[in-house]
């Protein structure tokens, strides 16, 4: 999950997970007002155990640099080993 501020009305952002340099999953949201804009991406990803890696990428069209919110209500990432 990632939250950005300030979100201008009509602005959009995409939060995505990339695996080995290519987009794996992404999710876009558009701001309807000037409140904080949030987006998230979720996936279960198989890894080969030696060379696979992920990147978290956030793109926005706000036109200027912006701040992220952190903590439980803002920007965060988690990963878990299954199996």
Coordinates of N, CA, C and O in Angstrom, one line a residue:
X1 N 0.9 -1.2 0.0 CA 0.0 0.0 0.0 C 0.9 1.2 0.0 O 1.9 1.3 0.7
X2 N 0.5 2.2 -0.8 CA 1.3 3.5 -0.8 C 0.2 4.6 -0.8 O -0.8 4.6 -1.4
X3 N 0.5 5.7 0.0 CA -0.3 6.8 0.1 C 0.5 8.1 -0.2 O 1.6 8.2 0.4
X4 N 0.0 8.9 -1.1 CA 0.7 10.1 -1.5 C 0.0 11.4 -1.1 O -1.3 11.4 -1.1
X5 N 0.7 12.5 -0.9 CA 0.1 13.8 -0.6 C 1.0 14.9 -1.2 O 2.2 14.7 -1.2
X6 N 0.5 15.9 -1.8 CA -0.9 16.2 -2.0 C -1.4 15.5 -3.3 O -0.7 15.5 -4.3
X7 N -2.6 15.1 -3.3 CA -3.2 14.6 -4.5 C -4.1 15.7 -5.1 O -5.0 16.1 -4.4
X8 N -3.9 16.1 -6.3 CA -4.7 17.1 -6.9 C -5.9 16.4 -7.6 O -5.7 15.3 -8.1
X9 N -7.0 17.0 -7.6 CA -8.2 16.4 -8.3 C -7.8 16.0 -9.7 O -7.2 16.8 -10.5
X10 N -8.2 14.8 -10.1 CA -7.9 14.3 -11.4 C -6.5 13.6 -11.6 O -6.3 13.0 -12.6
X11 N -5.7 13.8 -10.6 CA -4.3 13.2 -10.7 C -4.5 11.7 -10.5 O -5.5 11.2 -9.9
X12 N -3.5 10.9 -11.0 CA -3.6 9.4 -10.8 C -2.2 8.9 -10.4 O -1.2 9.5 -10.5
X13 N -2.3 7.7 -9.8 CA -1.0 7.0 -9.4 C -1.2 5.5 -9.6 O -2.3 5.0 -9.6
X14 N -0.1 4.8 -9.8 CA -0.1 3.4 -9.9 C 0.9 2.8 -9.0 O 2.1 3.2 -9.0
X15 N 0.5 1.8 -8.2 CA 1.4 1.1 -7.3 C 1.6 -0.3 -8.0 O 0.6 -0.9 -8.4
X16 N 2.8 -0.7 -8.2 CA 3.0 -2.0 -8.9 C 4.2 -2.8 -8.2 O 5.0 -2.2 -7.6
X17 N 4.1 -4.1 -8.5 CA 5.2 -5.0 -8.0 C 5.8 -5.5 -9.3 O 5.1 -6.0 -10.2
X18 N 7.1 -5.4 -9.4 CA 7.9 -5.9 -10.5 C 8.7 -7.1 -10.1 O 9.2 -7.1 -9.0
X19 N 8.8 -8.1 -10.9 CA 9.6 -9.3 -10.7 C 10.6 -9.4 -11.7 O 10.3 -9.4 -12.9
X20 N 11.9 -9.5 -11.3 CA 13.0 -9.6 -12.2 C 13.0 -8.5 -13.3 O 13.3 -8.8 -14.5
X21 N 12.7 -7.3 -13.0 CA 12.7 -6.2 -13.9 C 11.5 -6.0 -14.8 O 11.6 -5.1 -15.7
X22 N 10.5 -6.8 -14.6 CA 9.3 -6.6 -15.5 C 8.0 -6.5 -14.5 O 8.0 -7.1 -13.5
X23 N 7.1 -5.8 -15.0 CA 5.9 -5.6 -14.2 C 5.2 -6.9 -14.0 O 5.0 -7.7 -14.9
X24 N 4.8 -7.2 -12.7 CA 4.1 -8.4 -12.4 C 2.6 -8.2 -12.1 O 1.8 -8.9 -12.6
X25 N 2.3 -7.1 -11.3 CA 1.0 -6.7 -11.1 C 1.0 -5.2 -10.7 O 1.9 -4.7 -10.2
X26 N -0.1 -4.5 -11.1 CA -0.2 -3.1 -10.8 C -1.7 -2.7 -10.6 O -2.6 -3.4 -11.0
X27 N -1.9 -1.6 -9.9 CA -3.2 -1.1 -9.6 C -3.2 0.4 -9.6 O -2.4 1.0 -9.0
X28 N -4.1 1.0 -10.4 CA -4.1 2.5 -10.5 C -5.4 3.0 -9.9 O -6.4 2.4 -9.8
X29 N -5.2 4.3 -9.4 CA -6.3 5.0 -8.8 C -6.2 6.5 -9.2 O -5.2 7.0 -9.4
X30 N -7.4 7.1 -9.3 CA -7.5 8.5 -9.7 C -8.1 9.3 -8.6 O -9.1 8.8 -8.0
X31 N -7.6 10.5 -8.3 CA -8.1 11.3 -7.2 C -9.3 12.0 -7.7 O -9.4 12.6 -8.8
X32 N -10.4 12.0 -6.8 CA -11.6 12.8 -7.1 C -11.6 14.1 -6.4 O -12.4 15.0 -6.7
X33 N -10.7 14.3 -5.5 CA -10.5 15.6 -4.7 C -9.1 15.8 -4.3 O -8.2 15.1 -4.9
X34 N -8.8 16.6 -3.4 CA -7.4 16.9 -3.0 C -7.0 16.1 -1.7 O -6.0 16.5 -1.1
X35 N -7.7 15.1 -1.3 CA -7.3 14.3 -0.2 C -6.2 13.4 -0.5 O -5.8 13.3 -1.7
X36 N -5.7 12.7 0.4 CA -4.6 11.7 0.2 C -5.0 10.6 -0.8 O -6.2 10.1 -0.7
X37 N -4.2 10.3 -1.7 CA -4.5 9.3 -2.7 C -3.7 8.0 -2.4 O -2.5 8.0 -2.1
X38 N -4.4 6.9 -2.3 CA -3.8 5.6 -1.9 C -4.0 4.5 -3.0 O -5.0 4.6 -3.7
X39 N -3.1 3.6 -3.2 CA -3.2 2.5 -4.1 C -2.4 1.4 -3.5 O -1.5 1.5 -2.7
X40 N -2.7 0.1 -3.9 CA -2.0 -1.0 -3.4 C -1.9 -2.1 -4.5 O -2.7 -2.1 -5.5
X41 N -1.0 -3.0 -4.3 CA -0.8 -4.1 -5.2 C -0.5 -5.3 -4.4 O 0.3 -5.3 -3.4
X42 N -1.1 -6.5 -4.7 CA -1.0 -7.7 -3.9 C -0.8 -8.8 -4.9 O -1.4 -8.9 -5.9
X43 N 0.1 -9.7 -4.5 CA 0.4 -10.9 -5.4 C 1.0 -12.0 -4.6 O 1.8 -11.8 -3.6
X44 N 0.8 -13.2 -5.0 CA 1.5 -14.4 -4.5 C 2.5 -14.7 -5.6 O 2.1 -15.0 -6.8
X45 N 3.8 -14.7 -5.4 CA 4.8 -14.8 -6.4 C 5.8 -15.9 -6.1 O 6.3 -16.0 -5.0
X46 N 6.0 -16.8 -7.0 CA 6.9 -17.9 -6.9 C 8.3 -17.4 -7.1 O 8.5 -16.6 -8.1
X47 N 9.3 -17.8 -6.3 CA 10.7 -17.4 -6.5 C 11.5 -18.7 -6.7 O 11.2 -19.7 -6.2
X48 N 12.6 -18.5 -7.5 CA 13.5 -19.7 -7.8 C 14.5 -20.0 -6.6 O 15.2 -20.9 -6.7
X49 N 14.6 -19.1 -5.7 CA 15.4 -19.3 -4.5 C 16.8 -18.8 -4.6 O 17.6 -18.8 -3.7
X50 N 17.2 -18.3 -5.8 CA 18.6 -17.8 -6.0 C 18.7 -16.5 -6.7 O 19.4 -15.6 -6.2
X51 N 18.0 -16.2 -7.8 CA 18.2 -15.0 -8.5 C 17.0 -14.1 -8.7 O 17.1 -13.0 -9.1
X52 N 15.8 -14.6 -8.3 CA 14.6 -13.8 -8.5 C 14.6 -12.7 -7.4 O 15.1 -12.8 -6.3
X53 N 14.0 -11.6 -7.8 CA 13.9 -10.4 -6.9 C 12.6 -9.6 -7.3 O 12.1 -9.8 -8.4
X54 N 12.1 -8.8 -6.4 CA 11.0 -7.9 -6.6 C 11.4 -6.5 -6.4 O 12.3 -6.2 -5.6
X55 N 10.7 -5.6 -7.0 CA 10.8 -4.2 -6.8 C 9.4 -3.6 -6.6 O 8.5 -4.1 -7.2
X56 N 9.3 -2.6 -5.8 CA 8.0 -1.9 -5.6 C 8.2 -0.6 -6.3 O 9.1 0.2 -6.0
X57 N 7.2 -0.3 -7.2 CA 7.3 0.9 -8.1 C 6.0 1.7 -7.9 O 4.9 1.1 -8.0
X58 N 6.1 3.0 -7.7 CA 5.0 3.9 -7.7 C 5.2 5.0 -8.7 O 6.2 5.7 -8.7
X59 N 4.2 5.2 -9.6 CA 4.3 6.2 -10.6 C 3.1 7.2 -10.3 O 2.0 6.7 -10.0
X60 N 3.3 8.5 -10.5 CA 2.2 9.4 -10.4 C 2.3 10.5 -11.4 O 3.4 10.7 -12.0
X61 N 1.2 11.2 -11.7 CA 1.3 12.3 -12.6 C 0.9 13.7 -12.0 O 0.3 14.5 -12.5
X62 N 1.4 13.8 -10.7 CA 1.1 15.1 -10.0 C 1.8 16.3 -10.5 O 1.5 17.4 -10.3
X63 N 2.9 16.1 -11.3 CA 3.6 17.2 -11.9 C 4.7 17.7 -11.1 O 5.5 18.5 -11.5
X64 N 4.8 17.3 -9.8 CA 5.8 17.8 -8.9 C 6.2 16.6 -7.9 O 5.4 15.7 -7.8
X65 N 7.3 16.7 -7.3 CA 7.6 15.7 -6.2 C 6.6 15.8 -5.1 O 6.0 16.8 -4.9
X66 N 6.4 14.7 -4.5 CA 5.3 14.6 -3.4 C 5.8 13.7 -2.3 O 6.8 13.0 -2.4
X67 N 5.2 13.9 -1.2 CA 5.6 13.1 0.0 C 4.7 11.9 0.1 O 3.6 11.8 -0.3
X68 N 5.3 10.8 0.7 CA 4.6 9.6 1.0 C 4.2 9.6 2.5 O 4.9 10.2 3.3
X69 N 3.0 9.0 2.8 CA 2.7 8.8 4.2 C 3.2 7.5 4.6 O 3.3 6.5 3.9
X70 N 3.7 7.4 5.9 CA 4.2 6.1 6.4 C 3.4 5.7 7.6 O 2.7 6.4 8.2
X71 N 3.6 4.4 8.0 CA 2.9 3.9 9.1 C 1.7 3.0 8.7 O 1.5 2.7 7.6
X72 N 0.9 2.7 9.7 CA -0.2 1.8 9.5 C -1.2 2.3 8.5 O -1.8 1.6 7.8
X73 N -1.4 3.6 8.4 CA -2.3 4.2 7.5 C -1.7 4.6 6.2 O -2.4 5.1 5.3
X74 N -0.5 4.4 6.0 CA 0.2 5.0 4.8 C 1.0 4.0 4.0 O 0.4 2.9 3.7
X75 N 2.2 4.3 3.7 CA 3.0 3.5 2.9 C 3.7 2.3 3.6 O 4.3 2.5 4.7
X76 N 3.5 1.1 3.1 CA 4.1 -0.1 3.8 C 4.2 -1.2 2.8 O 3.5 -1.3 1.8
X77 N 5.0 -2.2 3.2 CA 5.2 -3.4 2.4 C 5.5 -4.5 3.3 O 6.1 -4.4 4.4
X78 N 5.0 -5.7 2.9 CA 5.3 -6.9 3.7 C 5.4 -8.1 2.8 O 4.9 -8.1 1.7
X79 N 6.2 -9.0 3.2 CA 6.4 -10.3 2.4 C 6.4 -11.5 3.4 O 6.8 -11.3 4.5
X80 N 6.0 -12.6 2.9 CA 5.9 -13.8 3.7 C 6.4 -15.0 2.8 O 6.0 -15.1 1.7
X81 N 7.1 -15.9 3.5 CA 7.4 -17.2 2.8 C 6.3 -18.2 3.1 O 5.8 -18.4 4.2
X82 N 5.8 -18.7 2.0 CA 4.7 -19.7 2.1 C 5.3 -21.1 1.8 O 5.9 -21.3 0.7
X83 N 5.0 -22.0 2.7 CA 5.5 -23.4 2.4 C 6.8 -23.8 3.0 O 7.7 -23.4 3.4

